[in-house]
Amino acid sequence: MYTVDRDIFAFIKPSLDAHTLGLISATELLRDCGYEVIIGDKIVSEAMDNIKHEPNQQRVLDWIVENKITHIGISYRLDEDEAVNMVGYFMNRLKGENMLSYQGGPIKSVIFAGLPRACEAISKAHKGLIKTFKGGESVVETLTKMGVPKERIPRDILEGSQYDDLRMEFGEDIIKSHKYDTFKPIDRATYDEYGTFDDTVEKRLNAQKTGSFVPLMRAHVGPYSSSVSRKESVKQFISWAKYLANTGFLDILSIGTSQLTQSNFGEDWGGRPNGGGVPINSPEEYRMIWEATRPLLLRTYAGTKNIPELAKMYEETINICWHALSLWWFNKLDGRGPYDLYTNLKEHIKTLKYIASTDKPFEPNVPHHFAFRGADDVTYIVSAYLAGKLAKKLGVKTLILQNMLNTPRYTWGIQDLAKSRAMLTLVKSLEDSNFRVILQPRAGLDYFKPDLEVAKIQLSAVTALMDDIDPHDETSPPIIHVVSYSEASHLATPDVINESIQITQYSLQKYRELRRNGKIEDMSKNEDVYERMVELIDSAKTIISGIEKYIDNPYSAEGFYKIFAAGFLPVPYLWGEVDEFKYARALKTKPVRGSVKVVDEEGRILTADRIVDYARGNIQEVEYIFNQKY
């Protein structure tokens, strides 16, 4: 990218902090606007770790002068006090050397990105001299705050941001009006099996035959306090669940169990920490929960060992409305379970066969776990397709397709729409008289800001995004996984969950009303979304074809292992089992115009054909290692 003037931006991330996504995103945006951007190397990063020492300060200053830097940014998302001290030492040295522009120096602006309280303390201490970023800023907001004139921002960036900005304006109108308070619970009791042990999610969806379609609401509920006993924690959860059942806004309660519930169910836990979540440890407690939550549908996490046995127990105790498995995840790869990847896949396939025998739906808890580890948009889509096809081959008849939007957080709305439609198109291509796909979108795990009013606006805005996935089908989405607006601030209480559902349902109704009246853009006709969707579908088909051509028996535990190990599904931020899966993490990704793409060492975008060629070249070695190990 050419440089249009002498302004040079530079970013430093202390080596102690592993968070890089925001910094990478800001770098790409600035380069798209024509600026030169420099990232501090290892020496500079390590100097920033101990910036209170004069030699380290001098090292950073020499780097600034040598590179003719005019705008300097620091990213630090760990300890807040440490962040304030770090910036304080740095600013004190800049001022002491007359480096700031108002002193006649070269530095026109200083930028800090970090945790909200650190940002607030730094803004106050430096009287607004430092521009702070708490996370969640829009594209245009980010560039404007960094001093980029609007005329320097490329048209497609402005247009991409415009869709997001308009949805935020819509959300602001909804929240400021407080009219979402008027949304009342829906009477779902229109069929005989309602709330009984014979109830299913399909029956509840099919029961709504008159009036405007109102999607089912799912929410995650998982209170836990280390200050009370395990049994008291379970008792508190049951009281919360009973309240949610009685108030009637929620349809599907996801029990947010603790790590020990998932990994050591029925064992003596001793003094081991739960790791957050509800510490359920007996079938009797699950039965108590079922009794207390009539008429809600219930579901919960899969286990990380004894997985088929736990799935059967969930059927017998809570009539689990659907099962969720992560296939490649929740094992040694991510530190969430005891199994190696191959064992985990074998156990999950056993469990899928059991799920098929129950006629219950299956939710692949898969694509967003790839995204959490730096995967590109095509990998997100391909992983969902592979999971869906495996489930179908094993006899599952209904697939709950969870789609986590805003992941990573800097994803543009138009890119989310393209990715969602591409994934839905490919997975729905598996549908026939014996296989049905049910879309279940949700907001991103780290999407919401800690400011609760802003977070409510974001919840309304992301609801509009969900509706734009398939804007002319008012039965889509059939299910919404409502992430409560307090996600970034505190654990959602029942009242917060109910209010989040009211915001979601009311926003959906109002957004559809605006579309019917022609007051918002018909996103089904947006050319940028369509072109990106076609590109994603074509790329995903290329990867899938490569997998099915070069991997023997791909829809098996051995096949899924080799697909991953060979590098067909790049995950550059994989932290576990890195030697065994070196090819899975070898390819890099980066943000490109609000999307995520695979790139080579020079940052050039790799085509799907190149990725297939890369992975194909690793298969022989992967097979040798697999045969030696298993």
XYZ file of C-alpha atoms in Angstrom:
630
model
C 0.000 0.000 0.000
C 1.406 3.417 -0.920
C 2.004 6.022 1.791
C 0.131 9.244 1.177
C 2.024 11.451 3.630
C 4.742 11.361 6.255
C 2.538 10.268 9.138
C 3.776 6.929 10.447
C 1.791 4.929 13.003
C 3.488 2.454 15.319
C 2.074 0.003 17.847
C 3.776 -1.643 20.786
C 2.416 -4.662 22.625
C 4.347 -5.675 25.759
C 5.557 -9.252 25.314
C 3.693 -10.312 28.476
C 0.327 -9.718 26.761
C -0.804 -12.377 24.238
C -3.801 -10.350 22.986
C -3.062 -9.325 19.391
C -6.335 -9.306 17.415
C -7.267 -5.681 18.089
C -3.770 -4.481 17.245
C -3.708 -6.466 14.000
C -7.140 -5.126 13.043
C -6.129 -1.496 13.669
C -2.938 -2.019 11.676
C -4.824 -3.353 8.649
C -7.365 -0.519 8.777
C -4.647 2.128 8.826
C -2.758 0.471 5.980
C -6.006 0.363 3.981
C -6.160 4.144 4.480
C -2.674 4.559 3.030
C -0.587 4.917 6.188
C 2.671 3.196 6.979
C 2.319 1.138 10.160
C 5.164 -0.380 12.165
C 4.767 -3.041 14.852
C 7.279 -3.096 17.696
C 9.668 -6.043 17.451
C 10.606 -8.422 20.262
C 13.249 -6.077 21.664
C 10.818 -3.149 21.887
C 8.069 -5.365 23.348
C 10.366 -6.663 26.052
C 11.538 -3.133 26.811
C 7.917 -2.097 27.343
C 7.531 -4.922 29.877
C 9.880 -3.020 32.212
C 9.498 0.545 30.953
C 10.111 1.986 34.426
C 13.839 1.340 33.897
C 15.692 4.146 32.097
C 17.625 1.904 29.627
C 14.341 0.392 28.422
C 12.800 3.844 28.019
C 15.790 4.889 25.933
C 15.483 1.752 23.794
C 11.868 2.600 22.922
C 12.688 6.277 22.258
C 15.571 5.341 19.953
C 13.174 3.079 18.021
C 10.636 5.915 17.684
C 13.254 8.348 16.389
C 14.931 5.834 14.090
C 11.596 4.970 12.409
C 10.368 8.604 12.228
C 7.171 7.648 14.082
C 4.491 10.323 14.465
C 1.639 8.359 16.132
C 2.388 5.788 18.833
C -0.038 3.216 20.278
C 0.254 0.813 23.210
C -1.971 -2.262 23.591
C -2.151 -3.925 27.017
C -5.166 -5.937 28.207
C -3.837 -7.449 31.398
C -3.464 -5.892 34.884
C -5.097 -2.440 35.042
C -2.704 -0.930 37.598
C 0.248 -2.180 35.597
C -1.223 -0.546 32.470
C -1.586 2.830 34.212
C 1.989 2.694 35.521
C 3.368 1.597 32.144
C 1.725 4.471 30.297
C 2.737 6.894 33.054
C 6.442 6.048 32.806
C 6.277 6.186 29.009
C 4.502 9.557 28.854
C 6.798 11.049 31.477
C 9.823 10.161 29.357
C 8.235 11.456 26.139
C 7.499 14.793 27.828
C 10.956 14.918 29.402
C 12.560 14.582 25.977
C 10.160 17.150 24.374
C 8.877 14.452 22.021
C 5.219 15.552 21.900
C 4.017 17.787 19.073
C 2.883 20.627 21.372
C 6.502 20.708 22.624
C 7.810 20.871 19.065
C 8.426 17.123 18.915
C 7.374 14.522 16.291
C 4.655 12.646 18.245
C 1.233 13.927 17.151
C -0.839 11.430 19.135
C -0.543 8.706 21.755
C -3.062 5.845 21.724
C -3.836 3.239 24.374
C -6.022 0.116 24.022
C -6.845 -1.848 27.133
C -9.385 -2.815 29.761
C -12.147 -0.272 30.492
C -10.962 0.761 33.958
C -7.395 1.148 32.737
C -8.653 3.370 29.889
C -10.678 5.503 32.290
C -7.764 5.914 34.705
C -5.335 6.781 31.897
C -7.728 9.329 30.341
C -8.190 10.996 33.723
C -4.491 10.984 34.639
C -3.402 12.459 31.296
C -6.361 14.850 30.918
C -7.480 13.465 27.539
C -4.024 13.727 25.962
C -4.099 9.973 25.300
C -6.813 8.523 23.040
C -8.105 5.357 24.666
C -9.847 2.311 23.155
C -11.840 -0.014 25.414
C -12.831 -2.394 22.611
C -15.990 -2.646 20.540
C -15.485 0.663 18.694
C -16.862 0.755 15.157
C -14.510 0.903 12.171
C -15.150 4.568 11.420
C -15.069 5.432 15.142
C -11.667 3.750 15.430
C -10.163 5.548 12.438
C -11.659 8.928 13.355
C -10.351 8.615 16.913
C -6.874 7.941 15.520
C -7.092 11.158 13.518
C -7.774 9.721 10.055
C -9.772 12.240 7.921
C -12.975 10.830 6.437
C -11.780 11.503 2.887
C -8.850 9.126 3.514
C -11.100 6.171 4.407
C -11.770 3.885 1.383
C -15.355 3.707 0.126
C -15.870 0.016 0.930
C -14.748 0.579 4.527
C -17.207 3.451 4.882
C -20.011 1.399 3.343
C -19.175 -1.617 5.503
C -19.238 0.538 8.599
C -22.439 2.286 7.504
C -24.484 -0.923 7.835
C -23.137 -1.438 11.357
C -23.683 2.218 12.285
C -27.296 2.162 11.042
C -28.056 -0.927 13.105
C -26.583 0.766 16.170
C -28.811 3.781 15.511
C -31.783 1.418 15.268
C -30.760 -0.171 18.575
C -30.358 3.206 20.243
C -33.899 4.180 19.237
C -35.240 0.898 20.646
C -33.443 1.209 23.971
C -34.115 4.915 24.508
C -37.833 4.386 23.876
C -38.038 1.650 26.557
C -40.940 0.224 24.568
C -39.338 -3.224 24.661
C -40.739 -3.356 28.211
C -44.158 -3.893 26.605
C -43.189 -7.266 25.115
C -45.144 -9.993 26.910
C -44.382 -13.726 27.166
C -45.694 -15.890 24.333
C -48.254 -18.585 25.138
C -46.653 -21.747 23.760
C -49.060 -24.167 25.473
C -50.936 -25.082 22.302
C -50.150 -28.814 22.065
C -50.686 -31.796 24.342
C -47.017 -32.648 25.000
C -46.120 -29.078 26.044
C -43.788 -29.132 29.041
C -44.031 -32.915 29.474
C -41.328 -35.539 29.127
C -42.554 -36.114 25.564
C -41.982 -32.486 24.543
C -39.340 -31.680 21.900
C -37.920 -28.574 20.293
C -39.409 -29.645 16.950
C -42.896 -29.924 18.466
C -42.555 -26.502 20.030
C -41.440 -24.965 16.733
C -44.169 -26.695 14.743
C -46.909 -25.744 17.216
C -46.969 -22.058 16.246
C -49.375 -22.157 13.319
C -51.194 -18.800 13.606
C -50.092 -15.180 13.841
C -46.628 -13.740 13.269
C -43.851 -16.235 13.947
C -41.994 -15.605 17.220
C -38.682 -17.496 17.506
C -37.857 -19.677 20.470
C -35.532 -18.025 22.988
C -32.594 -19.941 24.425
C -30.390 -18.560 27.206
C -27.412 -19.819 29.175
C -27.915 -19.818 32.963
C -25.085 -20.673 35.334
C -24.809 -18.950 38.738
C -22.075 -20.116 41.105
C -20.529 -18.721 44.265
C -17.367 -20.042 45.863
C -18.527 -18.607 49.191
C -21.322 -21.184 49.629
C -21.435 -24.972 49.541
C -21.899 -26.966 46.366
C -25.438 -27.923 47.373
C -26.306 -24.293 48.146
C -25.068 -23.311 44.675
C -27.304 -25.934 43.062
C -30.208 -24.728 45.216
C -29.641 -21.132 44.053
C -29.609 -22.272 40.424
C -32.895 -24.139 40.898
C -34.514 -20.996 42.342
C -33.288 -18.953 39.360
C -34.514 -21.593 36.909
C -37.918 -21.796 38.599
C -38.266 -17.998 38.367
C -37.396 -18.067 34.652
C -39.928 -20.852 34.064
C -42.673 -18.971 35.908
C -42.086 -15.598 34.204
C -42.441 -17.234 30.788
C -40.054 -15.255 28.547
C -37.560 -18.094 28.155
C -38.244 -21.230 26.084
C -34.976 -23.179 26.280
C -32.781 -23.101 29.373
C -29.157 -24.092 28.844
C -27.735 -25.265 32.155
C -24.274 -23.726 32.490
C -22.584 -26.517 34.423
C -19.163 -26.252 36.036
C -15.956 -27.702 34.645
C -16.016 -30.454 37.286
C -19.581 -31.390 36.334
C -18.388 -31.917 32.776
C -15.112 -33.666 33.623
C -15.724 -35.519 36.904
C -19.457 -36.098 37.196
C -20.477 -38.373 40.069
C -16.998 -38.404 41.621
C -15.764 -37.054 44.958
C -14.495 -33.569 44.078
C -12.737 -32.938 47.356
C -11.468 -29.363 47.450
C -10.957 -28.980 43.708
C -12.179 -25.658 42.203
C -15.308 -25.808 40.047
C -14.085 -23.346 37.447
C -17.391 -21.452 37.472
C -20.844 -22.694 36.562
C -23.420 -24.818 38.371
C -21.724 -27.663 40.312
C -24.250 -30.445 39.608
C -22.954 -33.862 40.617
C -25.804 -36.393 40.598
C -28.683 -37.562 38.384
C -31.042 -36.714 41.256
C -30.041 -33.045 41.037
C -30.781 -33.035 37.316
C -34.212 -34.559 38.031
C -34.858 -31.830 40.631
C -33.983 -29.221 37.991
C -36.369 -30.802 35.483
C -39.220 -30.762 37.993
C -38.544 -27.139 38.958
C -38.408 -25.819 35.388
C -41.718 -26.996 33.941
C -42.580 -26.158 31.115
C -39.118 -25.117 29.849
C -37.084 -27.196 27.436
C -33.668 -28.026 28.933
C -30.195 -28.689 27.620
C -26.706 -28.730 29.065
C -23.015 -29.169 28.199
C -21.653 -32.510 27.052
C -19.121 -34.212 29.260
C -15.412 -34.197 28.539
C -15.088 -37.876 29.509
C -17.644 -40.721 29.725
C -19.387 -38.704 27.016
C -21.923 -41.285 25.729
C -22.879 -42.263 29.281
C -23.517 -38.656 30.271
C -25.586 -38.081 27.115
C -27.779 -41.033 28.099
C -28.118 -39.683 31.645
C -29.217 -36.272 30.264
C -31.919 -38.035 28.255
C -33.186 -39.908 31.314
C -33.130 -36.978 33.770
C -33.885 -33.733 31.902
C -35.202 -35.002 28.555
C -32.424 -32.929 26.977
C -33.941 -31.089 24.006
C -30.759 -31.371 21.959
C -27.200 -32.556 22.423
C -24.107 -30.475 21.621
C -20.636 -31.831 20.867
C -17.494 -29.994 19.816
C -15.736 -32.830 17.932
C -12.238 -31.297 17.591
C -12.495 -29.330 20.854
C -12.901 -29.736 24.625
C -9.907 -32.069 24.956
C -6.133 -31.704 25.264
C -6.080 -29.328 22.272
C -7.703 -26.567 24.320
C -7.026 -27.877 27.826
C -10.741 -28.493 28.445
C -10.695 -32.282 28.628
C -8.461 -35.303 29.289
C -8.629 -37.029 25.895
C -6.216 -36.697 22.995
C -7.880 -35.554 19.776
C -8.344 -39.014 18.234
C -9.859 -40.481 21.402
C -12.131 -37.457 21.707
C -13.360 -37.890 18.125
C -14.036 -41.613 18.680
C -16.030 -40.846 21.836
C -18.001 -38.122 20.073
C -18.862 -40.449 17.199
C -20.113 -43.073 19.692
C -22.221 -40.332 21.263
C -23.570 -39.190 17.882
C -24.716 -42.736 17.165
C -26.535 -42.728 20.499
C -28.071 -39.302 19.755
C -29.324 -40.646 16.416
C -31.027 -43.530 18.250
C -32.980 -41.032 20.396
C -34.171 -38.925 17.417
C -32.982 -35.836 19.282
C -31.269 -32.954 17.432
C -27.524 -32.378 17.458
C -25.760 -29.027 17.701
C -22.166 -28.909 16.410
C -20.450 -26.691 18.953
C -17.696 -26.270 16.397
C -17.285 -23.256 14.028
C -16.817 -20.553 16.664
C -14.224 -22.681 18.470
C -12.163 -22.564 15.281
C -12.723 -18.789 15.120
C -11.546 -18.422 18.749
C -8.221 -19.862 17.611
C -7.689 -17.498 14.698
C -9.361 -19.517 11.918
C -10.461 -17.748 8.748
C -14.065 -17.389 7.550
C -13.814 -20.328 5.125
C -12.611 -22.667 7.884
C -15.561 -21.526 10.015
C -17.938 -22.584 7.229
C -16.159 -25.813 6.275
C -16.011 -27.049 9.886
C -19.800 -26.606 10.188
C -20.396 -28.500 6.941
C -18.115 -31.387 7.931
C -19.840 -31.692 11.323
C -23.274 -31.621 9.671
C -22.391 -34.249 7.077
C -20.862 -36.528 9.727
C -24.029 -36.243 11.829
C -26.237 -37.028 8.843
C -24.142 -40.080 7.923
C -24.513 -41.353 11.493
C -28.307 -41.071 11.381
C -29.003 -37.732 13.081
C -32.205 -36.257 11.617
C -32.151 -32.663 12.940
C -29.161 -30.311 13.101
C -29.206 -27.182 15.266
C -26.806 -24.882 13.411
C -25.380 -22.450 15.943
C -23.925 -19.345 14.296
C -21.877 -17.078 16.551
C -21.854 -13.617 14.995
C -19.285 -10.873 15.790
C -16.501 -13.476 16.043
C -13.884 -12.108 16.024
C -15.315 -8.889 17.467
C -13.955 -6.703 14.657
C -15.980 -8.602 11.999
C -18.102 -6.230 9.897
C -21.824 -6.868 9.706
C -21.812 -7.312 5.933
C -19.063 -9.922 6.308
C -21.084 -11.684 9.015
C -24.085 -11.789 6.679
C -22.021 -13.245 3.848
C -20.407 -15.824 6.130
C -23.758 -16.766 7.691
C -25.498 -17.155 4.335
C -22.605 -19.162 2.887
C -22.609 -21.520 5.862
C -26.400 -21.854 5.837
C -26.422 -22.517 2.079
C -23.815 -25.271 2.275
C -25.163 -26.975 5.390
C -28.754 -26.791 4.096
C -27.573 -28.496 0.891
C -27.450 -31.627 3.080
C -31.201 -31.405 3.783
C -33.606 -34.068 2.541
C -36.717 -35.816 3.841
C -34.666 -37.339 6.689
C -32.409 -34.399 7.590
C -33.463 -30.908 8.712
C -31.309 -27.869 9.569
C -32.481 -25.307 12.167
C -30.576 -22.017 12.343
C -29.683 -20.673 15.790
C -27.739 -17.354 15.658
C -26.236 -15.625 18.688
C -24.082 -12.622 19.534
C -20.333 -13.065 19.933
C -18.833 -14.134 23.235
C -16.822 -10.919 23.663
C -19.047 -8.608 21.584
C -20.679 -6.528 24.315
C -19.196 -3.452 25.969
C -19.144 -3.195 29.787
C -21.350 -0.062 29.626
C -24.786 -1.636 30.158
C -26.762 0.940 28.176
C -24.424 0.582 25.200
C -24.579 -3.210 25.559
C -28.397 -3.110 25.368
C -28.084 -1.110 22.143
C -25.612 -3.694 20.825
C -28.054 -6.502 21.675
C -30.776 -4.785 19.664
C -28.363 -4.148 16.779
C -27.149 -7.757 16.623
C -30.779 -8.921 16.607
C -31.256 -6.894 13.417
C -28.181 -8.613 11.978
C -29.691 -12.014 12.779
C -32.875 -11.099 10.933
C -30.932 -9.922 7.878
C -29.416 -13.387 7.370
C -32.638 -14.535 5.698
C -34.665 -11.306 5.613
C -37.693 -12.507 3.634
C -38.398 -15.593 5.738
C -40.205 -14.548 8.903
C -39.754 -18.041 10.356
C -35.991 -17.457 10.306
C -34.253 -17.570 12.668
C -36.370 -20.276 14.345
C -34.267 -20.186 17.533
C -32.170 -17.347 18.942
C -29.505 -17.971 21.545
C -29.830 -14.763 23.560
C -26.525 -13.628 25.063
C -27.442 -11.305 27.925
C -26.342 -7.681 27.649
C -24.462 -7.866 30.974
C -21.992 -10.416 29.531
C -18.977 -8.055 29.707
C -19.921 -6.618 33.095
C -21.357 -9.299 35.357
C -23.188 -12.622 35.470
C -26.702 -12.366 34.069
C -29.403 -12.670 36.738
C -32.898 -13.908 35.808
C -34.173 -10.329 35.478
C -31.306 -9.435 33.120
C -32.002 -12.604 31.079
C -35.686 -11.721 30.801
C -34.930 -8.117 29.833
C -32.440 -9.349 27.210
C -35.175 -11.560 25.744
C -37.621 -8.639 25.694
C -35.055 -6.472 23.871
C -34.402 -9.271 21.364
C -38.058 -10.077 20.632
C -39.178 -6.442 20.441
C -36.212 -5.462 18.234
C -37.004 -8.315 15.863
C -40.622 -7.199 15.506
C -39.685 -3.527 14.964
C -36.916 -4.307 12.476
C -39.307 -6.426 10.406
C -41.864 -3.634 10.525
C -39.268 -1.168 9.185
C -38.373 -3.582 6.385
C -42.018 -4.085 5.406
C -42.424 -0.298 5.247
C -39.271 0.144 3.125
C -37.467 2.168 5.802
C -34.308 0.040 5.896
C -32.139 -1.415 3.154
C -33.206 -4.801 1.835
C -29.987 -6.653 2.634
C -31.031 -9.563 0.409
C -30.146 -7.261 -2.510
C -26.824 -5.965 -1.177
C -24.214 -6.666 -3.874
C -21.191 -6.630 -1.521
C -22.793 -9.299 0.675
C -23.749 -11.403 -2.355
C -20.292 -11.256 -3.947
C -18.551 -12.167 -0.690
C -21.038 -15.004 -0.076
C -20.354 -16.490 -3.520
C -16.612 -16.209 -2.927
C -16.934 -17.980 0.436
C -19.121 -20.758 -0.967
C -16.708 -21.371 -3.851
C -13.696 -21.433 -1.507
C -15.447 -23.719 0.984
C -16.457 -26.124 -1.797
C -12.819 -26.226 -2.955
C -11.605 -27.152 0.540
C -14.390 -29.734 1.016
C -13.642 -31.298 -2.390
C -9.947 -31.462 -1.495
C -10.744 -33.154 1.809
C -13.071 -35.689 0.212
C -10.579 -36.404 -2.575
C -7.369 -36.759 -0.576
C -8.476 -38.022 2.874
C -9.530 -41.680 3.043
C -12.890 -42.173 4.774
C -13.042 -38.484 5.804
C -16.284 -38.773 7.837
C -14.786 -40.858 10.620
C -12.675 -40.261 13.718
C -9.520 -41.092 11.768
C -10.631 -38.894 8.876
C -11.440 -35.895 11.076
C -8.094 -36.311 12.840
C -6.187 -36.291 9.531
C -8.207 -33.369 8.122
C -7.150 -31.300 11.129
C -3.569 -32.529 11.408
C -2.828 -31.985 7.704
C -3.844 -28.316 7.866
C -7.113 -28.222 5.910
C -8.596 -26.171 8.806
C -5.951 -23.583 9.802
C -5.885 -22.533 13.483
C -2.860 -20.237 13.988
C -3.670 -19.604 17.667
C -3.732 -23.263 18.700
C -1.900 -23.531 22.024
C -2.176 -27.242 22.906
C -0.496 -30.289 21.345
C 1.472 -27.962 19.055
C 4.084 -30.484 17.945
C 1.557 -33.093 16.843
C -0.528 -30.459 15.041
C 2.188 -28.206 13.662
C 0.534 -28.114 10.221
C -2.809 -27.053 11.674
C -1.228 -23.933 13.183
C 1.396 -23.188 10.528
C -0.753 -21.061 8.200
C -1.406 -17.497 9.337
C -4.584 -15.444 9.123
C -5.302 -11.730 9.239
C -8.281 -9.359 9.156
C -9.107 -8.102 5.663
C -11.922 -5.557 5.233
C -13.813 -6.888 8.247
C -13.300 -10.558 7.363
C -10.593 -13.085 8.236
C -8.452 -14.684 5.523
C -5.497 -17.067 5.323
C -2.241 -15.375 4.305
C 1.350 -16.339 3.555
C 4.422 -15.104 5.451
C 4.359 -11.831 3.474
C 0.685 -11.233 4.295
C -0.608 -12.120 0.818
C -3.990 -13.839 0.695
C -3.854 -17.576 -0.033
C -6.477 -19.097 -2.317
C -8.417 -22.205 -1.320
C -6.515 -24.178 -3.954
C -3.216 -23.209 -2.316
C -4.509 -24.321 1.083
C -5.598 -27.679 -0.354
C -2.176 -28.125 -1.990
C -0.478 -27.279 1.316
C -2.565 -29.746 3.337
C -2.340 -32.448 0.664
C 1.449 -32.247 0.893
C 1.306 -33.061 4.608
C -1.010 -36.079 4.461
C 1.680 -38.739 4.026
C 3.574 -37.567 7.114
C 0.344 -37.212 9.103
C -0.671 -40.763 8.199
C 2.746 -42.082 9.237
C 2.553 -40.328 12.618
C -1.036 -41.488 13.103
C -0.148 -45.126 12.362
C 2.840 -44.958 14.720
C 0.774 -43.471 17.539
C -2.563 -45.235 17.149
